Amino acid sequence: STFEIWAALLHGGTLIIFPQDIPDLERLERVMDEQRITLLWLNGSLFNLVMDERPGLLRPVRQLLIGGEALSVVHVRRAQALLPEIRIVNGYGPTENTTFSCCYPIPNPLPEDLSSIPIGRPLANSSAYVLDDHLRFTAPGVSGEIFLGGDGVARGYRGRPELTAERFLPDPFAPQAGGLLYRSGDLGAILPDGTIQFRGRRDDQMKIRGFRIEPGEVEHVLGKVPGVRTGAVVAQPHPWRGQRLVAFVVPADPLLDTATLRDSLRRQLPGHMVPDEFILLDELPRTPHGKTDRKALTNTVPGAAAAKDHFRSSPATILESRVLGVFQEILGRREIGLHDNFFTSGGHSLLAIRLIGRLNEQLSLNIDLRRLYRNPTVAGLCAALNEVQDGLPPAVESEYLLPMGEAGSGRPVFFVAGGDGGPLTMEVYRGLANYVPDRPFWGLCSTRSDGSGRMLQPDVKRLAKEFVKEIKRIQPQGAYDLAGECIGGIMAYEVARQLLALGDRVRRLVLLDTRFPNRRQYLRALLRGLCARLRHHLYRVLSFRRDEPGRVGKRIYGFVSGLLPFTEWEAARQFDPLFIVFFKRILRYRAKPYGGQVHLILSQQMTGGGLEADWGRVARGGLSVIPVPGNHESYIRTHIDETAIAFRDILADPD
């Protein structure tokens, strides 16, 4: 977001925030047209998707910036042919050099013999060099490693001094001492016109859909799966999916299947690191030196080897047959069956957009992405479509409910989303759902399905009452397992209280990093935000027509700062829309005693702040506190394994 936000605001432009939490190309085209978007940033994969499916949505654009991964020459040529008025720029830069390092305005037309799009020249206040192993400049056309310098270079990796020392070096070319060079690991060459051409990586690292992936990390986890003798992971090109991750596995157990492999890796790796396809082989190809022949694997066409996977069932209707065909086409896997989950079979958000577009086009439908998120299998989607066509209400169609895991046979888990409570936010918790694959995992969302972010019900008790109704549609009675994160934990707490009041039994109530609803705490936070905002506006007034306040202005600002000792970060945080949603709900809610036990999972950042005592006062059935590493953001992302294991163990405890 750094470039998108500040490039607009610092240059007097209008910044348009896309209003939909789950985007689709039809809505994107409507927003582009209504808001008259003239400058747009897309990553390479989304650009390819737009050019394949709906290139007309780019007509209002006058300048298009693309980056995040190597550009497709074919798609750039198509864009230039269909949209000759658009100026296209290729942007390059790793996170370690703050968003951008180099840019290349792409000439129109492209030279006929061009095989790859250059990454261009360094931006102002940045530097880019192609150096050999001895940190000497390479000759034009000779490959070397790309080193980046200038004002945007980071100071290093937090808590990783050895990696910092390896990647961040003193800049011998900087005009002043103290500058740093970042060793990118990317290979490049200086072209005759002075631009830089990207030529891959020094190591095996790859970028797929903008995510950095180290195949060795995936192979390490793959090798620990029971029944696996050895395996290798490579990237393979796909006609419209760009690069996809493919795992080639030599099984030690003849009964090992790809579904087992995929489930095992889903529990241990982030979603973008789980291979899109698993291919079982008798042996891996080897080079004459005995090493794995990765080039041969990259060129392997999934055929008979992939057929070792199993079909779950065969289509029984014309609709199922046609929808299954679209699933198989989009996922690029012929072995997809009626009950295979789209998102756990290699599907992701970009492919979901393409899938919905293809279904609407081929079957003359008008369905949106939420229907796919609720019904991610061919069988489930067809059943929902049949119910709509027959005029019947879908069995679980709801603005509140969102299925997150596969349909297991165990007791359902109901999870209330934190943050803005929307469907896209629920995706953060898919890692938790992966650790309980034998149980249905239902997300409870609190914002409208139109993507506007508006609350369905701002009052905690009334919203909890709606949640209770939805829960009972799925599980009419019995022992309930409830959980919630952040503000969602407070609503899960109220849902548990209301279920007990109805005479139901709540088996488990799990709150993840949930603050206690204390009015004074949130009023104090709002006051701090107001004070920080006053400081911010005072600085702007004193800096009128200057870069910073003058001598007298600085004294005034210093005096007021002593009275209002709050940072600009607090001003931004307290007026963030998510905080306002949080504040409005909590201000009107008081947590009354709960007759059951509360399980509180807390990140390191949240421990020791009195939460244990606060929740302990209302949890009449006892309080169990489980600490996990990380802060409020990282514990559910970077440290998802530790958090998910703690979550799973709580749910698995016998009654």
XYZ file of C-alpha atoms in Angstrom:
655
model
C 0.000 0.000 0.000
C 2.975 2.374 0.426
C 3.166 3.422 -3.205
C -0.572 3.457 -3.837
C -1.386 5.698 -0.871
C 1.456 8.210 -0.897
C 1.917 8.561 -4.637
C -1.657 9.844 -4.822
C -1.764 11.994 -1.682
C 1.686 13.603 -1.982
C 0.989 14.689 -5.561
C -2.488 16.109 -5.023
C -4.332 13.162 -6.527
C -7.524 11.485 -5.390
C -7.025 8.118 -3.680
C -9.827 5.616 -4.323
C -10.178 2.741 -1.861
C -11.726 -0.256 -3.592
C -14.958 -0.829 -1.615
C -15.291 -4.596 -1.941
C -13.561 -6.995 0.440
C -13.568 -9.861 -2.095
C -12.894 -8.310 -5.530
C -14.230 -9.550 -8.833
C -13.486 -8.198 -12.292
C -17.033 -7.006 -12.938
C -17.046 -4.860 -9.787
C -13.498 -3.673 -10.486
C -14.546 -2.545 -13.972
C -17.525 -0.667 -12.540
C -15.363 1.144 -9.975
C -12.723 1.961 -12.607
C -15.397 3.523 -14.807
C -17.359 5.326 -12.075
C -14.281 6.790 -10.360
C -12.439 7.515 -13.646
C -9.236 5.874 -12.426
C -6.291 7.223 -14.421
C -3.335 5.648 -12.577
C -3.320 2.041 -11.433
C -0.900 -0.428 -9.857
C -1.316 -4.178 -10.484
C 0.934 -7.102 -9.680
C 1.990 -9.267 -12.605
C -0.480 -12.086 -11.964
C -3.493 -9.780 -11.677
C -2.405 -7.915 -14.813
C -2.299 -11.209 -16.741
C -5.743 -12.120 -15.431
C -7.212 -8.769 -16.473
C -5.710 -9.023 -19.969
C -7.031 -12.567 -20.385
C -10.521 -12.014 -19.018
C -11.552 -8.349 -19.139
C -8.984 -5.990 -20.753
C -11.651 -3.342 -21.337
C -11.708 -2.401 -17.642
C -8.334 -0.654 -18.156
C -9.722 1.852 -20.692
C -9.906 4.828 -18.250
C -6.260 4.284 -17.227
C -3.546 6.549 -18.607
C -0.604 5.092 -16.675
C -0.346 1.478 -15.533
C 2.420 0.286 -13.214
C 3.067 -3.443 -12.923
C 5.492 -5.359 -10.718
C 5.977 -7.929 -8.006
C 7.156 -10.600 -10.435
C 8.592 -10.947 -13.936
C 6.236 -9.557 -16.578
C 4.755 -11.631 -19.374
C 5.901 -10.242 -22.730
C 2.848 -11.800 -24.401
C 0.423 -9.976 -22.085
C 2.286 -6.663 -22.421
C 2.108 -6.934 -26.228
C -1.621 -7.633 -25.989
C -2.138 -4.612 -23.735
C -0.279 -2.362 -26.143
C -2.348 -3.639 -29.070
C -5.726 -3.268 -27.333
C -4.986 -0.173 -25.222
C -2.386 1.896 -27.113
C -3.081 5.080 -25.083
C -1.876 3.558 -21.791
C 1.700 4.152 -20.645
C 2.924 0.932 -19.005
C 5.778 0.950 -16.490
C 7.552 -2.111 -15.086
C 8.445 -1.635 -11.417
C 11.113 -3.642 -9.588
C 12.166 -3.650 -5.969
C 12.312 -6.012 -2.981
C 10.720 -5.149 0.358
C 14.197 -4.538 1.794
C 14.440 -1.425 -0.407
C 10.982 -0.018 0.364
C 8.594 -0.806 -2.462
C 10.525 0.341 -5.554
C 14.148 0.372 -6.654
C 13.974 0.593 -10.457
C 11.391 1.460 -13.095
C 11.227 0.835 -16.816
C 8.777 2.801 -18.994
C 7.926 0.148 -21.581
C 8.243 1.414 -25.170
C 5.303 0.948 -27.515
C 5.671 -1.045 -29.630
C 8.035 -3.516 -28.011
C 11.030 -4.581 -30.100
C 10.232 -7.741 -32.062
C 13.177 -9.692 -30.644
C 12.488 -8.803 -26.981
C 12.318 -11.947 -24.822
C 11.931 -10.304 -21.374
C 10.908 -6.913 -20.009
C 13.866 -5.018 -18.458
C 13.540 -3.637 -14.928
C 14.996 -0.300 -16.018
C 17.086 2.215 -14.124
C 17.170 3.161 -10.409
C 14.765 5.752 -9.048
C 15.851 9.112 -7.648
C 17.691 8.760 -4.318
C 18.276 5.081 -5.113
C 21.107 3.173 -6.733
C 21.337 -0.200 -8.441
C 24.513 -2.034 -9.435
C 25.271 -5.325 -11.146
C 28.367 -6.756 -9.438
C 30.398 -9.951 -9.608
C 31.390 -12.173 -6.674
C 34.213 -9.734 -5.789
C 31.864 -6.720 -5.764
C 33.269 -5.418 -9.038
C 31.151 -3.978 -11.855
C 30.291 -6.475 -14.573
C 30.697 -5.706 -18.247
C 27.553 -4.911 -20.298
C 25.622 -8.085 -21.074
C 27.451 -10.137 -18.411
C 25.334 -11.551 -15.579
C 25.968 -10.557 -12.003
C 24.096 -10.000 -8.766
C 21.897 -6.917 -8.350
C 22.882 -4.750 -5.358
C 20.600 -1.915 -4.240
C 21.481 1.248 -2.333
C 20.112 4.669 -1.461
C 17.668 6.191 0.992
C 15.158 3.329 0.824
C 17.426 0.534 2.052
C 16.300 -1.006 5.346
C 18.580 -1.228 8.372
C 18.363 -5.013 8.493
C 16.189 -7.915 9.610
C 14.618 -7.686 13.043
C 16.123 -10.262 15.405
C 18.292 -11.800 12.635
C 21.800 -10.299 13.018
C 23.482 -13.107 11.056
C 21.141 -12.673 8.087
C 21.510 -8.884 8.297
C 25.287 -9.193 8.123
C 24.983 -11.484 5.106
C 22.578 -9.314 3.086
C 23.304 -5.691 4.156
C 26.813 -4.445 3.368
C 28.561 -1.049 3.680
C 28.029 0.874 0.428
C 31.488 1.615 -1.071
C 29.905 3.737 -3.822
C 27.853 6.052 -1.601
C 28.911 9.750 -1.628
C 28.744 9.781 2.188
C 29.872 7.177 4.710
C 27.253 5.083 6.485
C 25.245 3.980 3.470
C 24.172 0.371 2.990
C 23.949 -1.925 -0.015
C 21.351 -4.678 -0.068
C 22.456 -7.935 -1.707
C 19.219 -8.870 -3.471
C 20.093 -12.389 -4.638
C 18.599 -11.458 -8.026
C 20.712 -11.869 -11.139
C 20.814 -9.185 -13.792
C 22.846 -7.650 -16.587
C 23.439 -4.112 -17.839
C 22.076 -3.715 -21.380
C 23.721 -1.461 -23.991
C 21.225 1.356 -23.276
C 22.094 1.322 -19.560
C 18.947 -0.431 -18.339
C 19.062 -3.564 -16.192
C 17.676 -6.894 -17.338
C 16.450 -9.377 -14.718
C 17.938 -12.861 -15.191
C 16.594 -14.944 -12.326
C 17.968 -15.834 -8.908
C 21.350 -16.898 -7.543
C 19.599 -19.388 -5.266
C 16.445 -21.475 -5.675
C 14.168 -18.740 -4.343
C 11.208 -18.013 -6.586
C 8.291 -15.611 -6.645
C 4.794 -16.935 -7.221
C 1.874 -14.480 -7.186
C 4.176 -11.985 -5.457
C 5.161 -14.354 -2.597
C 8.787 -15.308 -2.050
C 9.164 -19.072 -1.778
C 12.232 -21.136 -0.918
C 11.679 -24.626 -2.404
C 14.097 -26.093 0.140
C 11.795 -25.087 2.998
C 8.845 -26.834 1.353
C 10.957 -29.917 0.579
C 12.110 -30.072 4.220
C 8.497 -30.220 5.459
C 7.518 -32.607 2.656
C 10.295 -35.018 3.636
C 8.882 -35.333 7.161
C 5.441 -36.483 5.985
C 4.923 -40.166 6.905
C 5.085 -42.372 3.818
C 7.378 -40.039 1.824
C 10.774 -41.368 0.775
C 11.988 -38.238 -1.002
C 10.636 -35.322 -2.937
C 11.472 -32.188 -4.908
C 9.590 -28.939 -5.445
C 9.866 -26.848 -8.615
C 7.980 -24.054 -10.344
C 6.242 -24.843 -13.614
C 4.769 -22.340 -16.072
C 1.047 -22.470 -16.770
C -0.825 -20.826 -19.680
C -2.774 -18.407 -17.446
C -1.748 -19.195 -13.896
C 1.813 -17.960 -14.388
C 4.233 -19.930 -12.225
C 2.727 -22.678 -10.088
C 4.393 -24.783 -7.427
C 4.581 -28.520 -8.176
C 5.819 -31.211 -5.783
C 7.246 -34.463 -7.161
C 7.142 -37.199 -4.540
C 8.621 -40.686 -4.366
C 6.452 -42.565 -1.818
C 7.797 -45.101 0.644
C 4.232 -46.247 1.286
C 2.358 -47.532 -1.803
C -0.937 -46.372 -0.236
C 0.193 -42.737 -0.011
C -2.050 -40.428 -2.056
C -1.870 -36.754 -2.967
C -4.815 -35.797 -0.771
C -2.868 -36.967 2.287
C 0.193 -35.020 1.142
C -1.779 -31.842 0.599
C -3.522 -32.071 3.974
C -0.214 -32.677 5.778
C 1.470 -29.645 4.205
C -1.557 -27.426 4.735
C -1.219 -27.982 8.481
C 2.435 -26.967 8.523
C 2.904 -24.304 5.848
C 1.315 -20.977 4.877
C -1.179 -21.350 2.033
C 1.084 -19.783 -0.625
C 3.808 -22.382 0.113
C 1.569 -25.429 -0.347
C 2.201 -26.861 -3.843
C -0.621 -26.472 -6.348
C -0.059 -30.010 -7.567
C 1.474 -33.237 -6.235
C 2.831 -35.818 -8.659
C 3.837 -39.301 -7.506
C 6.880 -40.844 -9.212
C 8.745 -44.097 -8.864
C 12.062 -42.228 -8.882
C 13.258 -38.639 -9.266
C 15.295 -37.906 -12.424
C 19.013 -37.479 -11.759
C 21.867 -35.619 -13.428
C 25.081 -37.499 -14.365
C 26.494 -36.306 -11.030
C 23.640 -37.911 -9.089
C 21.815 -34.695 -8.185
C 18.077 -34.160 -8.683
C 17.536 -33.001 -12.260
C 15.294 -30.008 -11.573
C 15.290 -28.935 -15.199
C 13.783 -32.281 -16.178
C 11.153 -31.905 -13.447
C 10.302 -28.385 -14.583
C 9.582 -29.728 -18.063
C 7.607 -32.753 -16.849
C 4.003 -32.711 -18.075
C 1.589 -34.038 -15.431
C 0.024 -37.033 -17.092
C 0.026 -40.619 -16.010
C 1.888 -39.741 -12.843
C -0.839 -37.355 -11.763
C -3.461 -39.959 -12.507
C -2.417 -41.798 -9.354
C -4.597 -39.280 -7.520
C -8.137 -40.461 -7.105
C -11.508 -39.193 -8.260
C -13.911 -38.728 -5.393
C -17.033 -39.271 -7.525
C -18.467 -38.748 -11.005
C -20.938 -36.039 -12.093
C -24.575 -37.119 -12.085
C -26.100 -34.091 -13.869
C -25.289 -31.860 -16.834
C -24.753 -28.926 -14.461
C -22.264 -30.890 -12.345
C -20.440 -32.028 -15.477
C -20.091 -28.481 -16.829
C -19.088 -26.948 -13.503
C -16.580 -29.764 -12.932
C -15.069 -29.055 -16.342
C -14.574 -25.395 -15.435
C -12.998 -26.341 -12.086
C -10.579 -28.701 -13.840
C -9.755 -26.131 -16.506
C -9.057 -23.294 -14.089
C -7.082 -25.444 -11.639
C -5.257 -27.205 -14.474
C -5.884 -30.591 -12.873
C -7.942 -33.318 -14.498
C -8.197 -35.342 -11.297
C -10.444 -32.839 -9.493
C -13.626 -34.515 -8.245
C -17.036 -33.352 -7.115
C -16.059 -33.001 -3.471
C -12.568 -31.501 -3.789
C -12.273 -28.091 -2.163
C -11.291 -25.410 -4.685
C -9.067 -23.539 -2.216
C -7.265 -26.616 -0.913
C -6.714 -27.999 -4.418
C -4.495 -25.178 -5.612
C -7.109 -22.444 -5.929
C -6.460 -18.896 -4.755
C -8.143 -15.494 -5.027
C -7.005 -14.730 -8.590
C -8.101 -18.132 -9.853
C -11.400 -17.723 -7.968
C -12.050 -14.502 -9.898
C -11.317 -16.324 -13.160
C -13.507 -19.292 -12.155
C -16.545 -17.128 -11.341
C -16.127 -15.187 -14.568
C -15.948 -18.389 -16.602
C -18.997 -19.918 -14.881
C -21.063 -16.763 -15.376
C -20.049 -16.616 -19.026
C -20.530 -20.284 -19.945
C -23.643 -20.991 -17.855
C -25.310 -17.555 -18.161
C -25.276 -17.119 -14.399
C -24.836 -14.095 -12.162
C -23.037 -15.440 -9.099
C -20.402 -13.705 -7.002
C -17.335 -14.844 -5.103
C -19.115 -15.200 -1.785
C -21.113 -18.120 -3.177
C -17.876 -19.879 -4.080
C -16.377 -19.174 -0.637
C -19.484 -20.683 0.958
C -19.608 -23.638 -1.470
C -16.009 -24.336 -2.559
C -16.715 -27.795 -4.070
C -18.385 -28.688 -7.350
C -21.123 -30.617 -5.532
C -21.771 -27.836 -3.030
C -21.794 -25.094 -5.638
C -24.147 -27.023 -7.922
C -26.505 -27.729 -5.015
C -26.585 -24.019 -4.155
C -27.196 -23.104 -7.803
C -30.034 -25.640 -8.094
C -31.694 -24.265 -4.973
C -31.538 -20.737 -6.366
C -32.892 -21.839 -9.748
C -35.741 -23.741 -8.061
C -36.645 -20.649 -6.029
C -35.665 -22.296 -2.750
C -33.550 -20.544 -0.117
C -30.019 -22.070 0.017
C -29.579 -24.271 3.067
C -26.749 -22.254 4.612
C -26.908 -19.035 2.568
C -26.394 -16.245 5.059
C -24.774 -12.843 5.355
C -23.154 -14.063 8.575
C -21.918 -17.617 7.876
C -18.862 -18.527 5.847
C -17.489 -22.112 5.629
C -13.721 -22.129 6.170
C -12.704 -25.776 6.361
C -13.687 -28.962 4.623
C -16.965 -30.600 5.567
C -15.845 -33.017 8.255
C -17.949 -35.377 10.293
C -17.019 -34.026 13.716
C -18.570 -31.341 15.891
C -18.640 -27.918 14.146
C -16.365 -25.090 15.256
C -17.897 -21.589 15.113
C -15.338 -18.795 14.857
C -16.117 -15.059 15.073
C -13.841 -12.912 12.907
C -11.834 -10.085 14.413
C -10.813 -6.852 12.690
C -13.577 -5.516 10.460
C -15.368 -8.872 10.685
C -15.501 -9.334 6.906
C -15.053 -12.440 4.733
C -11.579 -11.396 3.604
C -10.524 -10.994 7.233
C -11.796 -14.532 7.875
C -9.142 -15.769 5.429
C -6.531 -14.905 8.080
C -7.917 -17.745 10.204
C -7.768 -20.434 7.520
C -4.539 -21.612 9.168
C -6.548 -22.477 12.280
C -9.143 -24.334 10.205
C -6.354 -26.375 8.599
C -5.459 -27.808 12.013
C -8.958 -29.217 12.572
C -9.634 -30.741 9.114
C -11.977 -33.409 10.471
C -14.461 -30.810 11.739
C -16.636 -28.276 9.900
C -15.181 -24.800 10.547
C -17.722 -21.976 10.226
C -16.732 -18.330 10.196
C -19.155 -15.754 11.596
C -18.827 -12.389 9.847
C -20.290 -9.075 10.981
C -20.028 -6.833 7.904
C -22.322 -6.706 4.903
C -21.868 -9.072 1.993
C -21.750 -6.214 -0.546
C -18.177 -5.475 0.500
C -19.028 -2.015 1.844
C -17.601 -2.816 5.284
C -20.804 -1.608 6.957
C -21.770 -3.430 10.130
C -24.697 -5.799 9.940
C -25.526 -5.038 13.557
C -23.446 -2.585 15.653
C -24.785 -3.725 19.026
C -22.860 -6.655 20.523
C -25.867 -8.324 22.173
C -28.087 -8.022 19.110
C -25.328 -9.258 16.829
C -24.707 -12.198 19.166
C -28.424 -13.003 19.022
C -28.212 -13.164 15.214
C -25.128 -15.369 15.495
C -27.003 -17.748 17.820
C -29.756 -18.134 15.199
C -27.193 -18.936 12.491
C -25.330 -21.394 14.724
C -28.537 -23.270 15.484
C -29.269 -23.599 11.774
C -26.055 -25.619 11.480
C -26.139 -27.334 14.893
C -29.651 -27.188 16.401
C -28.575 -28.513 19.780
C -25.796 -30.165 21.702
C -22.434 -29.011 23.020
C -21.058 -26.012 21.122
C -17.439 -25.124 20.385
C -17.037 -21.339 20.042
C -14.024 -19.152 19.395
C -13.216 -15.585 18.404
C -10.202 -13.363 17.847
C -9.674 -9.767 18.995
C -13.086 -8.035 19.001
C -14.556 -11.275 17.653
C -13.640 -12.881 20.966
C -15.901 -10.459 22.813
C -18.799 -11.386 20.539
C -18.028 -15.097 20.939
C -18.167 -14.539 24.713
C -21.643 -12.970 24.436
C -22.801 -15.774 22.100
C -21.710 -18.318 24.727
C -23.636 -16.441 27.434
C -26.801 -16.384 25.324
C -26.531 -20.093 24.500
C -26.253 -20.901 28.204
C -29.284 -18.708 28.883
C -31.242 -20.806 26.354
C -30.353 -23.977 28.272
C -27.704 -25.134 25.792
C -24.268 -26.407 26.693
C -21.088 -24.668 25.557
C -18.300 -27.225 25.438
C -15.394 -24.883 24.646
C -15.054 -21.094 24.507
C -11.686 -19.962 23.119
C -10.714 -16.271 23.029
C -7.614 -15.343 21.008
C -5.801 -12.122 21.975
C -9.054 -10.574 23.155
C -9.018 -7.458 25.310
C -11.499 -7.236 28.146
C -14.407 -4.878 27.280
C -13.578 -2.043 29.656
C -15.144 1.356 28.893
C -12.444 3.345 30.652
C -9.747 1.570 28.643
C -11.273 2.480 25.294
C -12.246 6.017 26.329
C -8.640 6.528 27.422
C -7.430 5.211 24.064
C -9.783 7.572 22.220
C -8.557 10.502 24.310
C -4.950 9.627 23.492
C -5.881 9.557 19.834
C -7.552 12.983 20.048
C -4.498 14.455 21.781
C -2.175 12.956 19.180
C -4.359 14.369 16.414
C -4.210 17.840 18.029
C -0.409 17.615 18.041
C -0.463 16.622 14.399
C -2.617 19.596 13.359
C -0.590 22.009 15.487
C 2.588 20.927 13.688
C 0.917 21.559 10.327
C -0.237 25.042 11.400
C 3.212 25.977 12.693
C 4.809 24.627 9.496
C 2.574 26.698 7.192
C 4.423 27.305 3.892
C 7.553 25.616 5.297
C 9.002 22.159 5.546
C 9.085 22.443 9.344
C 8.277 25.006 12.078
C 10.593 27.961 12.641
C 12.467 28.635 15.879
C 9.463 30.108 17.719
C 7.159 27.451 16.261
C 9.437 24.684 17.501
C 9.333 26.112 21.038
C 5.529 26.262 20.963
C 5.357 22.748 19.561
C 7.803 21.446 22.156
C 5.763 22.986 24.997
C 2.486 21.497 23.709
C 4.173 18.141 23.065
C 5.106 18.006 26.728
C 1.434 18.383 27.610
C 0.283 15.867 24.949
C 3.025 13.184 24.930
C 1.485 10.979 22.266
C 2.949 9.820 18.976
C 1.734 10.240 15.395
C 1.324 6.449 15.296
C -1.269 6.693 18.035
C -3.132 9.361 16.081
C -3.297 7.117 13.044
C -4.194 3.978 15.011
C -6.955 5.496 17.105
C -8.703 6.920 14.033
C -8.313 3.826 11.940
C -11.786 2.638 10.754
C -11.270 -0.711 12.476
C -10.701 1.033 15.793
C -13.860 3.112 15.344
C -15.874 -0.080 14.716
C -14.250 -1.616 17.777
C -14.903 1.460 19.890
C -18.574 1.851 18.963
C -19.359 -1.765 19.811
C -17.428 -2.001 23.034
C -18.540 1.329 24.452
C -22.093 -0.007 24.778
C -21.198 -3.494 26.036
C -20.448 -4.743 29.538
C -19.343 -8.315 30.061
C -21.541 -10.051 32.592
C -20.453 -13.267 34.333
C -20.278 -16.434 32.243
C -21.038 -19.795 33.845
C -18.544 -21.826 31.825
C -14.783 -22.026 31.421
C -12.872 -19.551 29.232
C -9.699 -20.542 27.355
C -7.584 -17.454 26.648
C -4.791 -17.672 24.038
C -2.542 -14.617 24.422
C 0.396 -13.350 22.377
C 3.501 -12.209 24.235
C 2.513 -8.593 23.587
C -0.811 -9.036 25.398
C 0.378 -10.975 28.443
C 1.005 -9.246 31.735
C -1.450 -6.418 31.087
C -4.147 -7.504 33.494
C -6.251 -9.392 30.963
C -5.940 -12.619 32.923
C -7.373 -10.979 36.031
C -10.163 -9.205 34.114
C -11.385 -12.327 32.315
C -10.891 -14.402 35.451
C -13.430 -12.253 37.317
C -16.275 -13.096 34.885
C -15.327 -16.682 33.961
C -17.183 -18.515 36.722
C -16.178 -21.917 35.333
C -12.480 -21.067 35.487
C -9.890 -19.441 33.216
C -7.164 -21.230 31.269
C -4.409 -18.974 29.827
C -2.167 -20.282 27.026
C 0.726 -17.957 25.987
C 1.999 -18.093 22.395
C 4.914 -16.236 20.756
C 4.576 -13.005 18.780
C 2.602 -9.783 18.965
C -1.035 -9.065 18.108
C -0.278 -9.313 14.384
C 2.400 -11.987 14.136
C 0.920 -14.576 16.521
C -1.819 -15.411 13.998
C 0.436 -15.138 10.935
C 4.166 -15.714 11.450
C 3.588 -17.930 14.503
C 0.413 -19.583 13.203
C 1.811 -23.077 13.870
C 2.212 -22.499 17.622
C -1.131 -20.704 17.865
C -2.988 -23.310 15.794
C -1.549 -26.193 17.831
C -2.679 -24.533 21.078
C -6.113 -23.952 19.526
C -6.367 -27.553 18.315
C -5.300 -28.973 21.678
C -7.991 -26.992 23.503
C -10.699 -28.296 21.170
C -9.342 -31.836 21.402
C -9.355 -32.027 25.204
C -11.909 -34.577 26.405
C -14.915 -33.336 28.358
